[in-house]
Amino acid sequence: MTYVVTQACCNDATCVAVCPVNCIHPTPDEAQYQRTEMLYIDPAACIDCGACADVCPVDAIVPDSDLTPEAEIYKDLNAAYFLGNPTVSGPSEVPAEPVVAAPRPGPLRVAIVGSGPSAFYAAEELLTRRDVDVDVSMFERLPVAGGLVRFGVAPDHQTTKAVERVFSRTAGRNGFRAFLGVEIGRDISVDELLDHHHAVIYASGASDDRKLGIPGEDLPGSFAAREFVAWYNGHPDSAGRTFDLSGRRAVVIGNGNVALDVARILACDPDRLVPGDIAEHALDALRHSTIEEIVVLGRRGPEHAAFTTPELIALGALQEVEVSVHGGFDASADASIKLRTLADYARRSPRPGRRKITLRFHGTPVEILGDCHVEGLRIASTRMDGSEEDLEASLVLRSVGYRGAPVPGLPFDSQRGTVPNVAGRVVDPVDERPVPGVYVAGWIKRGPTGVIGTNRYCAAETVDALVADHQRALLPQPSRPGDELAEAVQSRCPESFGFDGWKRIDRYERIEGRRRGRARQKLVEVGAMLAVARGAETSQYLPQ
């Protein structure tokens, strides 16, 4: 028997560290790690000890004997990785004990801006180090924590969301405190934050999106996929939005995982979404949707599709949805599992009466058509003929990439949508010298690439740089005491609260969710979140 990594893999790589025979790859120190879709277990080297399954934060690792028929393909997927990427499995070297620096007066005080995966991984790295004493203060503008996990991961991917358990453990460590409902740059300035800390790590993610730059892009009915994802995931900033689902066809431009998520949510039976944590307003709108077909449009061919193999396989599990490939597609027996899966979808016989997801390649958007509302999309072929076609559609969602937004008081690279940095150290764009005490982690550091677990090693790199600067006495000394900042927050943001308030919100949502047969019943209005955090009555905010 061997263990198998399945589609829920978040690339956290905790499993890599505990494997006694080094059979889980790619490891974070291998070049493929930054590009990998998931982690894989070498079936020839696995000794069936189960250590990896015990530590997996999202329960993605199971014995091959426990695989469901739908998940059997992951056994082949794990084995196939090692055919294309031969590596040596065997006992790993025991890492050397860290060198403990000489004691310094008082703890290292670090502020972290943001509460998503990169923020919590950075906090965990700091608070578990043995070579430095650290106090961490986390600042989040919303009354709820989680970032990408809460507002980005699809509501029917609850196993992936289980990584929240790791973050809760971090929040319970000595030396951690949180300020929820506090916006840096508005309530507290960048300079003021640094006045109270030795260093500040900005882990604010990517809250903006890339544009297509084509006519009609701003018509009603044309949106960024980011906006749609925020809406169905219950982001407070999107709670009042509406999306017109009364047409016959929607087009999603782009073919990454977000594009497939959006297409799946639009196409699947809303009852399938009930057990998850989709926002109630989105669930109600989807129940009344008349959309029959969702076209997922990619500029290049199938071999260049950005979606991962697990996400593609998951589409085939939707019995109520017809998945097809526009124009057909075939793949050789020795092609990748992704291409063979596409070929299988292309060969399927049409089943009437089902919603349809059409994967379309070799097409680029030229213009979004319509006068007062989206009526269609003009597509140009990227093949030799360059022919154009008008496709009727009432909803167009562009899924062509997230991008970071400027942080007031920090340098910003408008081309890349990131804060200029070297290994997490923010640098002045003029002379490229590090800005003392200022660091970045996550998407605002490297751009919107990787999956949740990628942020763990991105954050570790930043923390290593920060601690090295501290030990070399390169960090500025705080000019004001930390308690004074807490007093300023209380006076300027009287409705802000700490992690205890977030735990009350989390507990309430889970209890209310269980009552309704759901993973959680999300609060989507700030007023309701504040009420629960204070232990007040919330019935006025909840659907009956």
Coordinates of C-alpha atoms in Angstrom, one line a residue, residues 15 22 61 70 112 120 179 227 305 319 334 349 367 385 447 469 483 512 518 543:
C15 CA 4.2 16.5 4.9
N22 CA 12.0 11.7 1.5
I61 CA -3.3 12.5 1.8
E70 CA -13.6 9.3 -8.7
I112 CA 2.0 42.3 10.1
F120 CA -0.3 33.9 9.3
F179 CA -6.3 44.3 15.7
E227 CA -15.6 40.7 -8.1
A305 CA -3.9 26.0 -20.2
Q319 CA -22.9 14.7 -13.1
D334 CA 1.7 9.1 -23.7
S349 CA -21.6 12.3 -26.2
E367 CA -14.5 43.6 -28.1
D385 CA -6.5 32.6 -40.3
G447 CA 2.6 38.7 -7.6
D469 CA 18.7 42.2 9.7
D483 CA 1.0 50.0 24.4
E512 CA -25.5 28.7 12.6
R518 CA -23.8 23.9 6.1
P543 CA -31.8 35.3 6.5

